[in-house]
Amino acid sequence: MEGYQVIHEKSPAFYDKYERKAELQHQTHYCPGCGHGVVHKLIADALTELGVQDRTVLVSPVGCSVFAYYYFDVGNVQVAHGRAPAAATALKRANPESIVIAYQGDGDLAAIGTAEIIHAANRGENICVFFVNNSIYGMTGGQMAPTTLVGQKSTTSPWGRRSHNEGLPIHVCELLAGLETPTYLERVALSDMKNIMKAKKAVKKALQNQKDGAGFSLVEFLSPCPTILKMDPVVARQWVGDTLLKAFPLGVFRDRKPELPVDAKIPHQTVGEALGVSDTVAEIPPRRHHRTRDLTVKIAGFGGQGVLLMGQLLAEMGLRESLEVSWLPSYGPEMRSGSAHCHVTLSHDRIGTPLISHPEVLVAMNELSLYKFAPSVDSGGLILYNSTKPPEGFAAPQARIICVPASDIADKLGSAKVANVVMLGALLEETECLPAESAISVLQSTVGNPKLLELDKQAIAAGRDYIDTQVEVGAVSQPDGYSY
Ligand SMILES: Cc1ncc(C[n+]2csc(CCOP(=O)(O)OP(=O)(O)O)c2C)c(N)n1
Ligand code: SF4
């Protein structure tokens, strides 16, 4: 830009567009003045400067930073509350060339995840832990954290933390410094620019350590959480410098490569070598039906319409046909709006992620799901909609839509509950992704009640029949078979 010098720009380690909610794709979800945004920036800059973005995996926690995977353009894994160091251990050991980061809040790391962090540090795992200590549980609305200060009010200590009742704050760096194996432990603060620059160096050093194979590094950031502390961003930042920092002194608590005892030098053997057996697993010839086909499917509807079960049945069928399969149910905010959905992948190759952003097939069991998910269907994809006709004015330009009145058919069969199985029959018939006999065999082994089993068999047949007899040929181009 003429007349301007670019001093700060978005790091290439961030995605250009954050694929979150439609109106929020240019910004993070963090509150104004939140320390997480600053720490993200420091990590992203360091990844770029060290040239390791392409081999980095970030493990995001449960807490306000749960959505870090929307921002960092690296490998991303989101784990259960407190388990980031354990997951990071597995990722690093499975792929030693990767740079693995466990990103955690103080509730996540120092409360529910106390065991994981201590043991990962004690094993000297060659990972980086970035620990954001804002003295409170942010995401859940301000409960007391292990790092909450004495006298500090929280929703679970409305009188202020009392040492005789809740104990004293836990100093994580000092605690871990009691172990022999950690390589680098430093506490920094996001209280002012000078300290933020020190924090930047600490992040880079931790990542460099990992690059050099030096062992376990943890950087603790004293960080503002203006929203929960009910302060404006500037005051919250000052509070970190004036108050939090006094209780948590800054400094380097460890900076040396650990001297490992002799047993660490025992040469590594594979399990096979140690047991004197072959490491190579005998090739099991694949047992695949000639009609199996790769497919990504999103199934959506109201809670109670059996959309999750339909996905499970499909995945189980794929499994029995020796395909790689994944089934990912959706919980969370979607449940509150009354809808549920799941993602199913059927594949001849290993599946990278169970999350499907652009499904080849959408099964929409109600109108809400149709409107919500149709825009994301892959171009040239297929929508199976539970109705006799699309809603007035609805257009899905990039996909074919086939209306299957599964609920009506199920009603006629005697139970509205089998609408999902009718739709399964229609899906199998239309896509030929799996043989219908495989659906029967899965139902036979999962449905105990003989009457219900009979009904399910009829429902599968009715769904297939509807596609074959009621759907106009031309609007519904049938694939002409798949042979492998
Ligand atoms: C097993 C489990 N227990 C409890 C919760 C509820 N929970 C979600 S986030 C959170 C605390 C997060 O606080 P912190 O780690 O300090 O992160 P912040 O939100 O402040 O960044 C809790 C208790 C959960 N999601 N899972
Ligand atoms: S609640 Fe606190 S930690 Fe969470 S995003 Fe807002 S400021 Fe950040």
Coordinates of C-alpha atoms and ligand atoms in Angstrom, one line a residue:
M1 CA 0.0 0.0 0.0
E2 CA 1.5 3.3 -1.1
G3 CA 2.4 5.6 1.8
Y4 CA 2.1 2.8 4.4
Q5 CA 4.6 0.4 5.8
V6 CA 3.2 -2.9 6.9
I7 CA 4.5 -3.6 10.4
H8 CA 2.0 -6.2 11.6
E9 CA 0.2 -8.6 9.4
K10 CA -1.7 -11.8 9.8
S11 CA 0.7 -14.7 10.2
P12 CA 0.7 -17.3 7.4
A13 CA 0.3 -19.9 10.2
F14 CA -3.3 -18.8 10.5
Y15 CA -6.0 -19.7 8.0
D16 CA -7.0 -16.9 5.6
K17 CA -10.6 -17.5 6.4
Y18 CA -11.8 -18.9 9.8
E19 CA -14.5 -21.4 8.8
R20 CA -16.6 -20.8 11.8
K21 CA -20.0 -19.1 11.8
A22 CA -20.8 -17.3 8.5
E23 CA -20.6 -13.8 10.0
L24 CA -17.4 -14.5 12.0
Q25 CA -15.0 -15.8 9.4
H26 CA -12.6 -12.9 9.7
Q27 CA -12.1 -12.8 13.5
T28 CA -11.6 -15.2 16.4
H29 CA -14.3 -15.9 19.0
Y30 CA -12.2 -14.5 21.8
C31 CA -13.5 -11.5 23.8
P32 CA -11.8 -8.2 23.3
G33 CA -8.6 -8.0 25.4
C34 CA -8.4 -11.8 25.9
G35 CA -4.9 -13.2 26.3
H36 CA -5.6 -16.2 24.2
G37 CA -5.5 -14.1 21.0
V38 CA -2.1 -12.7 22.0
V39 CA -0.7 -16.2 22.7
H40 CA -2.1 -17.5 19.4
K41 CA -0.3 -14.7 17.6
L42 CA 3.0 -15.4 19.4
I43 CA 2.8 -19.1 18.5
A44 CA 1.8 -18.5 14.9
D45 CA 4.8 -16.1 14.4
A46 CA 7.2 -18.5 16.0
L47 CA 6.0 -21.4 13.8
T48 CA 6.5 -19.3 10.7
E49 CA 9.9 -18.0 11.8
L50 CA 11.1 -21.5 12.6
G51 CA 9.7 -22.9 9.4
V52 CA 7.8 -25.7 11.1
Q53 CA 4.2 -24.9 10.3
D54 CA 3.9 -27.8 7.9
R55 CA 4.9 -30.4 10.4
T56 CA 3.2 -29.0 13.5
V57 CA 0.2 -30.5 15.2
L58 CA -1.7 -28.4 17.7
V59 CA -3.6 -30.1 20.5
S60 CA -6.4 -27.8 21.6
P61 CA -8.1 -28.2 25.0
V62 CA -11.5 -27.8 26.5
G63 CA -11.9 -24.2 27.6
C64 CA -12.2 -20.9 25.7
S65 CA -9.4 -22.0 23.4
V66 CA -11.3 -25.2 22.3
F67 CA -11.7 -23.7 18.8
A68 CA -8.0 -23.1 18.2
Y69 CA -8.3 -25.5 15.3
Y70 CA -10.4 -22.9 13.4
Y71 CA -7.4 -20.5 13.4
F72 CA -4.1 -22.4 13.1
D73 CA -3.4 -23.8 9.7
V74 CA -1.5 -26.8 11.1
G75 CA -2.5 -30.3 12.0
N76 CA -5.2 -30.0 14.7
V77 CA -6.5 -32.4 17.3
Q78 CA -9.1 -31.4 19.9
V79 CA -9.0 -33.5 23.0
A80 CA -11.0 -34.1 26.1
H81 CA -10.6 -31.8 29.1
G82 CA -7.1 -32.0 30.6
R83 CA -5.8 -34.7 28.3
A84 CA -3.7 -32.6 25.9
P85 CA -0.3 -33.7 27.3
A86 CA -1.3 -37.4 26.9
A87 CA -2.6 -36.9 23.4
A88 CA 0.5 -34.8 22.5
T89 CA 2.7 -37.7 23.8
A90 CA 0.9 -40.1 21.5
L91 CA 1.2 -37.8 18.5
K92 CA 4.8 -37.1 19.1
R93 CA 5.8 -40.7 19.6
A94 CA 3.9 -41.9 16.6
N95 CA 5.5 -39.2 14.4
P96 CA 8.8 -38.0 16.0
E97 CA 9.4 -35.6 13.1
S98 CA 6.3 -33.6 14.0
I99 CA 6.3 -30.5 16.2
V100 CA 3.6 -31.1 18.8
I101 CA 2.0 -28.4 20.9
A102 CA -0.4 -28.9 23.8
Y103 CA -2.3 -25.7 24.4
Q104 CA -4.1 -25.5 27.7
G105 CA -5.9 -23.2 30.2
D106 CA -5.4 -23.3 33.9
G107 CA -8.7 -25.3 34.6
D108 CA -7.7 -27.7 31.9
L109 CA -4.0 -28.2 32.9
A110 CA -3.9 -27.6 36.6
A111 CA -7.3 -29.0 37.7
I112 CA -8.8 -31.8 35.7
G113 CA -5.5 -32.5 33.8
T114 CA -3.1 -32.4 36.8
A115 CA -2.0 -36.0 36.3
E116 CA -1.4 -35.7 32.6
I117 CA 0.8 -32.7 32.8
I118 CA 2.9 -34.1 35.7
H119 CA 3.5 -37.4 34.0
A120 CA 4.3 -35.9 30.6
A121 CA 6.8 -33.6 32.2
N122 CA 8.2 -36.4 34.3
R123 CA 8.7 -38.6 31.2
G124 CA 10.5 -35.7 29.5
E125 CA 8.3 -35.9 26.5
N126 CA 9.7 -33.9 23.6
I127 CA 6.6 -31.6 23.3
C128 CA 5.8 -28.0 24.0
V129 CA 3.1 -27.1 26.4
F130 CA 1.7 -23.5 26.2
F131 CA -0.2 -22.9 29.4
V132 CA -2.6 -19.9 29.6
N133 CA -3.1 -19.0 33.3
N134 CA -5.9 -16.4 33.6
S135 CA -6.6 -17.4 37.2
I136 CA -10.2 -18.5 36.4
Y137 CA -12.4 -20.8 34.4
G138 CA -13.3 -18.6 31.4
M139 CA -15.5 -20.8 29.3
T140 CA -17.8 -22.0 31.9
G141 CA -18.4 -18.6 33.4
G142 CA -15.9 -18.0 36.2
Q143 CA -15.5 -20.9 38.6
M144 CA -12.5 -21.0 40.8
A145 CA -9.3 -22.4 39.2
P146 CA -6.3 -23.9 41.0
T147 CA -4.6 -20.7 40.1
T148 CA -7.3 -18.4 41.5
L149 CA -5.7 -15.9 44.0
V150 CA -6.3 -16.0 47.7
G151 CA -9.2 -13.6 48.2
Q152 CA -10.2 -13.6 44.5
K153 CA -13.9 -14.0 44.1
S154 CA -15.3 -16.5 41.7
T155 CA -18.7 -18.1 41.2
T156 CA -17.7 -21.1 43.3
S157 CA -15.8 -18.9 45.9
P158 CA -18.2 -15.9 46.1
W159 CA -16.6 -14.9 49.4
G160 CA -13.1 -15.0 47.9
R161 CA -10.7 -17.9 47.9
R162 CA -9.7 -18.9 51.4
S163 CA -6.5 -20.9 51.9
H164 CA -7.9 -22.9 54.8
N165 CA -10.9 -24.1 52.7
E166 CA -9.8 -24.1 49.1
G167 CA -6.0 -24.3 49.5
L168 CA -3.4 -22.0 48.1
P169 CA -3.0 -21.3 44.4
I170 CA -0.9 -24.0 42.5
H171 CA 2.3 -22.7 41.0
V172 CA 2.7 -25.0 38.0
C173 CA 6.2 -24.0 36.9
E174 CA 7.5 -24.4 40.5
L175 CA 5.7 -27.8 40.9
L176 CA 7.2 -29.1 37.7
A177 CA 10.6 -27.8 38.5
G178 CA 10.6 -30.3 41.4
L179 CA 11.0 -33.0 38.7
E180 CA 14.4 -33.9 37.1
T181 CA 13.3 -34.4 33.6
P182 CA 11.7 -31.2 32.2
T183 CA 14.1 -29.2 30.0
Y184 CA 12.6 -25.7 30.0
L185 CA 10.0 -24.1 32.2
E186 CA 9.3 -20.4 32.1
R187 CA 6.6 -18.1 33.3
V188 CA 5.9 -14.9 31.3
A189 CA 3.1 -12.3 31.4
L190 CA 0.9 -10.6 28.9
S191 CA 0.8 -7.5 31.0
D192 CA 2.6 -5.0 28.7
M193 CA 4.6 -4.9 25.5
K194 CA 7.9 -5.5 27.2
N195 CA 6.6 -8.7 28.8
I196 CA 4.9 -9.8 25.6
M197 CA 8.2 -9.5 23.8
K198 CA 9.7 -11.8 26.5
A199 CA 6.8 -14.1 26.0
K200 CA 7.5 -14.2 22.3
K201 CA 11.1 -15.3 22.9
A202 CA 10.0 -18.0 25.4
V203 CA 7.6 -19.5 22.8
K204 CA 10.3 -19.6 20.2
K205 CA 12.8 -21.1 22.6
A206 CA 10.3 -23.9 23.6
L207 CA 9.7 -24.7 19.9
Q208 CA 13.4 -24.6 19.1
N209 CA 14.0 -27.0 22.0
Q210 CA 11.6 -29.4 20.5
K211 CA 13.1 -29.0 17.0
D212 CA 16.5 -29.9 18.6
G213 CA 15.0 -32.9 20.4
A214 CA 15.8 -31.4 23.7
G215 CA 12.8 -32.6 25.7
F216 CA 9.9 -31.2 27.6
S217 CA 9.2 -27.4 27.5
L218 CA 6.4 -25.5 29.2
V219 CA 5.7 -21.8 29.0
E220 CA 3.1 -20.3 31.4
F221 CA 1.5 -17.1 30.3
L222 CA -0.1 -14.9 33.0
S223 CA -3.1 -13.7 30.9
P224 CA -6.0 -11.3 31.1
C225 CA -9.6 -12.5 31.0
P226 CA -11.5 -9.2 31.0
T227 CA -15.0 -10.7 30.6
I228 CA -15.0 -13.0 33.7
L229 CA -13.0 -10.5 35.8
K230 CA -15.5 -7.9 34.8
M231 CA -12.8 -5.4 33.9
D232 CA -12.3 -3.5 30.7
P233 CA -9.5 -4.8 28.6
V234 CA -6.9 -2.2 29.6
V235 CA -7.7 -2.6 33.3
A236 CA -7.5 -6.4 33.0
R237 CA -4.1 -6.2 31.4
Q238 CA -2.9 -3.9 34.2
W239 CA -4.4 -6.3 36.8
V240 CA -2.2 -9.0 35.4
G241 CA 0.9 -6.8 35.9
D242 CA -0.1 -5.4 39.2
T243 CA -1.8 -8.3 41.0
L244 CA -1.5 -11.7 39.2
L245 CA 2.2 -11.2 38.6
K246 CA 2.9 -10.6 42.3
A247 CA 1.4 -14.0 43.2
F248 CA 3.1 -15.7 40.3
P249 CA 6.7 -14.5 39.9
L250 CA 8.0 -14.4 36.4
G251 CA 11.2 -16.2 35.5
V252 CA 12.9 -19.2 34.1
F253 CA 12.5 -22.2 36.4
R254 CA 14.4 -24.7 34.4
D255 CA 16.7 -24.3 31.4
R256 CA 18.9 -27.3 30.8
K257 CA 18.9 -30.6 29.1
P258 CA 18.3 -33.3 31.7
E259 CA 21.1 -35.7 32.6
L260 CA 19.5 -39.0 32.1
P261 CA 20.6 -42.0 34.1
V262 CA 22.2 -45.1 32.5
D263 CA 19.0 -47.0 31.9
A264 CA 18.0 -44.3 29.4
K265 CA 20.8 -45.6 27.2
I266 CA 19.3 -49.1 26.9
P267 CA 19.0 -49.5 23.1
H268 CA 15.5 -49.3 21.8
Q269 CA 14.0 -52.5 20.5
T270 CA 10.8 -53.0 18.6
V271 CA 8.2 -55.2 20.4
G272 CA 9.0 -57.9 17.8
E273 CA 12.7 -57.8 18.5
A274 CA 12.2 -57.9 22.3
L275 CA 9.8 -60.9 22.0
G276 CA 11.8 -62.6 19.3
V277 CA 8.8 -62.7 16.9
S278 CA 8.3 -61.1 13.5
D279 CA 7.1 -57.5 13.5
T280 CA 5.4 -57.8 10.1
V281 CA 1.7 -58.5 10.3
A282 CA 0.5 -61.1 7.8
E283 CA -1.4 -59.5 5.0
I284 CA -5.1 -60.2 5.4
P285 CA -6.7 -60.3 2.0
P286 CA -9.4 -57.7 1.8
R287 CA -13.0 -59.1 1.7
R288 CA -14.8 -56.5 -0.3
H289 CA -18.1 -56.7 -2.1
H290 CA -17.7 -55.7 -5.7
R291 CA -20.2 -52.9 -5.3
T292 CA -18.7 -51.1 -2.4
R293 CA -18.1 -47.4 -3.1
D294 CA -16.4 -44.6 -1.2
L295 CA -18.9 -42.1 0.1
T296 CA -19.2 -39.2 2.5
V297 CA -22.7 -38.8 4.0
K298 CA -24.2 -36.3 6.4
I299 CA -27.5 -37.4 8.0
A300 CA -29.5 -34.7 9.8
G301 CA -32.9 -34.3 11.4
F302 CA -34.7 -33.7 14.7
G303 CA -33.5 -35.5 17.8
G304 CA -35.6 -38.7 17.9
Q305 CA -35.7 -39.4 14.2
G306 CA -33.0 -41.9 14.5
V307 CA -30.4 -40.0 12.4
L308 CA -27.5 -41.1 14.6
L309 CA -28.7 -44.7 14.5
M310 CA -29.0 -44.5 10.7
G311 CA -25.4 -43.4 10.6
Q312 CA -24.3 -46.2 12.9
L313 CA -26.0 -48.8 10.7
L314 CA -24.3 -47.4 7.6
A315 CA -20.9 -47.4 9.3
E316 CA -21.4 -50.9 10.6
M317 CA -22.4 -52.1 7.1
G318 CA -19.2 -50.6 5.7
L319 CA -17.1 -52.2 8.4
R320 CA -18.5 -55.6 7.5
E321 CA -17.6 -55.0 3.9
S322 CA -14.0 -54.4 5.0
L323 CA -14.1 -50.7 4.3
E324 CA -12.5 -48.0 6.4
V325 CA -15.4 -46.3 8.2
S326 CA -16.0 -43.4 10.5
W327 CA -19.1 -42.2 12.3
L328 CA -19.1 -38.8 14.0
P329 CA -22.2 -37.7 15.9
S330 CA -22.7 -34.1 16.5
Y331 CA -23.4 -32.8 20.0
G332 CA -23.2 -29.3 21.4
P333 CA -25.0 -26.2 20.2
E334 CA -26.8 -28.1 17.5
M335 CA -28.7 -30.1 20.1
R336 CA -30.1 -26.9 21.6
S337 CA -31.7 -25.9 18.4
G338 CA -33.5 -29.3 18.4
S339 CA -31.6 -30.9 15.6
A340 CA -29.0 -33.7 15.5
H341 CA -26.7 -34.9 12.8
C342 CA -23.9 -37.3 12.1
H343 CA -21.2 -37.7 9.5
V344 CA -20.4 -41.1 8.0
T345 CA -17.4 -41.9 5.8
L346 CA -17.1 -45.1 3.8
S347 CA -13.6 -45.4 2.2
H348 CA -11.2 -47.9 0.7
D349 CA -8.4 -45.8 2.1
R350 CA -7.5 -44.7 5.6
I351 CA -9.7 -41.8 6.7
G352 CA -7.9 -38.6 7.6
T353 CA -10.7 -37.0 9.6
P354 CA -14.2 -38.1 10.5
L355 CA -15.4 -34.5 10.0
I356 CA -17.1 -34.0 6.7
S357 CA -17.3 -30.3 5.5
H358 CA -18.8 -31.1 2.1
P359 CA -20.7 -34.4 2.0
E360 CA -21.4 -36.1 -1.2
V361 CA -24.8 -37.1 0.2
L362 CA -27.0 -35.2 2.6
V363 CA -29.9 -37.1 4.1
A364 CA -32.2 -34.3 5.4
M365 CA -35.0 -35.8 7.6
N366 CA -36.6 -32.4 8.1
E367 CA -36.9 -29.0 6.5
L368 CA -34.6 -27.3 9.0
S369 CA -31.7 -29.7 8.2
L370 CA -32.3 -29.2 4.5
Y371 CA -31.9 -25.5 4.7
K372 CA -29.1 -25.7 7.1
F373 CA -26.9 -28.3 5.4
A374 CA -27.8 -28.2 1.7
P375 CA -25.4 -25.3 0.9
S376 CA -22.5 -27.4 2.0
V377 CA -23.2 -30.5 -0.2
D378 CA -20.4 -31.2 -2.6
S379 CA -21.1 -30.0 -6.1
G380 CA -22.7 -32.8 -8.1
G381 CA -23.8 -34.4 -4.8
L382 CA -27.1 -35.8 -3.8
I383 CA -29.7 -34.7 -1.3
L384 CA -32.3 -37.2 0.0
Y385 CA -35.1 -35.2 1.5
N386 CA -37.8 -36.7 3.7
S387 CA -40.9 -35.3 2.0
T388 CA -43.0 -35.6 -1.2
K389 CA -41.6 -32.4 -2.6
P390 CA -39.0 -29.7 -1.8
P391 CA -40.2 -26.7 0.1
E392 CA -41.6 -23.9 -1.9
G393 CA -38.8 -21.9 -3.6
F394 CA -36.0 -24.1 -2.3
A395 CA -33.1 -24.5 -4.7
A396 CA -30.0 -26.6 -4.3
P397 CA -28.1 -25.7 -7.5
Q398 CA -25.0 -27.7 -6.8
A399 CA -26.8 -31.0 -6.0
R400 CA -29.6 -33.3 -7.2
I401 CA -32.5 -33.5 -4.8
I402 CA -34.6 -36.6 -4.4
C403 CA -37.7 -36.4 -2.3
V404 CA -38.4 -39.7 -0.4
P405 CA -41.5 -39.4 1.9
A406 CA -39.8 -41.7 4.4
S407 CA -42.0 -40.7 7.3
D408 CA -45.2 -41.3 5.3
I409 CA -43.9 -44.7 4.1
A410 CA -42.9 -45.6 7.7
D411 CA -46.4 -44.6 8.9
K412 CA -48.0 -46.9 6.3
L413 CA -45.7 -49.7 7.4
G414 CA -47.1 -49.3 11.0
S415 CA -44.4 -47.3 12.8
A416 CA -43.1 -43.8 12.2
K417 CA -39.9 -44.9 14.0
V418 CA -38.6 -46.7 10.9
A419 CA -38.5 -43.6 8.7
N420 CA -34.7 -43.7 9.2
V421 CA -34.5 -47.3 7.9
V422 CA -36.7 -46.4 4.9
M423 CA -34.3 -43.6 4.1
L424 CA -31.4 -46.1 4.6
G425 CA -33.0 -48.3 1.9
A426 CA -33.4 -45.4 -0.4
L427 CA -29.8 -44.3 0.1
L428 CA -28.5 -47.8 -0.6
E429 CA -30.6 -48.1 -3.7
E430 CA -29.7 -44.7 -5.1
T431 CA -26.0 -44.6 -4.4
E432 CA -25.2 -48.4 -4.6
C433 CA -22.6 -47.6 -2.0
L434 CA -23.1 -51.0 -0.3
P435 CA -25.2 -54.1 -1.0
A436 CA -28.6 -54.1 0.6
E437 CA -28.1 -57.6 1.9
S438 CA -25.4 -56.1 4.1
A439 CA -28.1 -53.9 5.7
I440 CA -30.2 -56.9 6.4
S441 CA -27.3 -58.8 8.1
V442 CA -26.5 -55.7 10.2
L443 CA -30.1 -55.4 11.3
Q444 CA -30.3 -59.1 12.0
S445 CA -27.5 -58.8 14.5
T446 CA -28.5 -55.5 16.1
V447 CA -32.3 -55.8 16.4
G448 CA -33.3 -58.4 19.0
N449 CA -37.1 -58.1 18.7
P450 CA -38.3 -60.3 15.7
K451 CA -41.3 -58.1 15.0
L452 CA -39.2 -55.0 14.8
L453 CA -36.7 -56.8 12.7
E454 CA -39.4 -57.8 10.2
L455 CA -40.6 -54.2 10.1
D456 CA -37.0 -52.9 9.5
K457 CA -36.6 -55.4 6.6
Q458 CA -39.8 -54.1 5.1
A459 CA -38.6 -50.5 5.6
I460 CA -35.4 -51.2 3.8
A461 CA -37.3 -52.8 0.9
A462 CA -39.8 -49.9 0.8
G463 CA -37.0 -47.3 0.6
R464 CA -35.4 -49.2 -2.2
D465 CA -38.6 -49.8 -4.0
Y466 CA -39.6 -46.1 -3.8
I467 CA -36.3 -45.1 -5.6
D468 CA -36.9 -47.8 -8.2
T469 CA -40.5 -47.2 -8.9
Q470 CA -41.5 -43.7 -7.8
V471 CA -38.6 -41.5 -8.7
E472 CA -38.5 -40.4 -12.2
V473 CA -35.6 -41.7 -14.3
G474 CA -33.7 -38.8 -15.7
A475 CA -34.0 -36.6 -12.6
V476 CA -32.3 -39.5 -10.9
S477 CA -29.4 -40.8 -12.8
Q478 CA -28.5 -44.3 -11.5
P479 CA -24.8 -45.1 -11.2
D480 CA -24.2 -48.1 -13.5
G481 CA -22.4 -50.3 -11.0
Y482 CA -19.0 -50.3 -9.4
S483 CA -16.5 -53.0 -9.7
Y484 CA -13.2 -53.3 -7.8
Ligands
LIG1 C1 -14.9 -33.6 31.6 C2 -15.3 -32.2 31.6 N1 -15.5 -31.6 32.8 C3 -15.9 -30.3 32.9 C4 -16.2 -29.6 31.7 C5 -16.7 -28.2 31.8 N2 -15.6 -27.3 31.4 C6 -15.5 -26.8 30.2 S1 -14.3 -25.6 30.0 C7 -13.9 -25.8 31.7 C8 -12.9 -24.9 32.3 C9 -12.0 -24.2 31.4 O1 -11.2 -23.3 32.1 P1 -9.7 -23.0 31.7 O2 -9.0 -24.3 31.4 O3 -9.1 -22.2 32.7 O4 -9.8 -22.3 30.3 P2 -10.3 -20.9 29.8 O5 -11.7 -21.1 29.4 O6 -10.2 -20.0 31.0 O7 -9.4 -20.5 28.7 C10 -14.7 -26.7 32.3 C11 -14.7 -27.0 33.7 C12 -16.0 -30.3 30.5 N3 -16.2 -29.7 29.3 N4 -15.6 -31.6 30.5
SF4_2 S1 -14.1 -15.5 28.8 FE1 -12.0 -14.8 29.3 S2 -10.6 -16.4 28.5 FE2 -12.7 -16.7 27.6 S3 -12.5 -15.7 25.6 FE3 -13.4 -14.2 27.1 S4 -11.7 -13.1 27.9 FE4 -10.9 -14.9 26.9

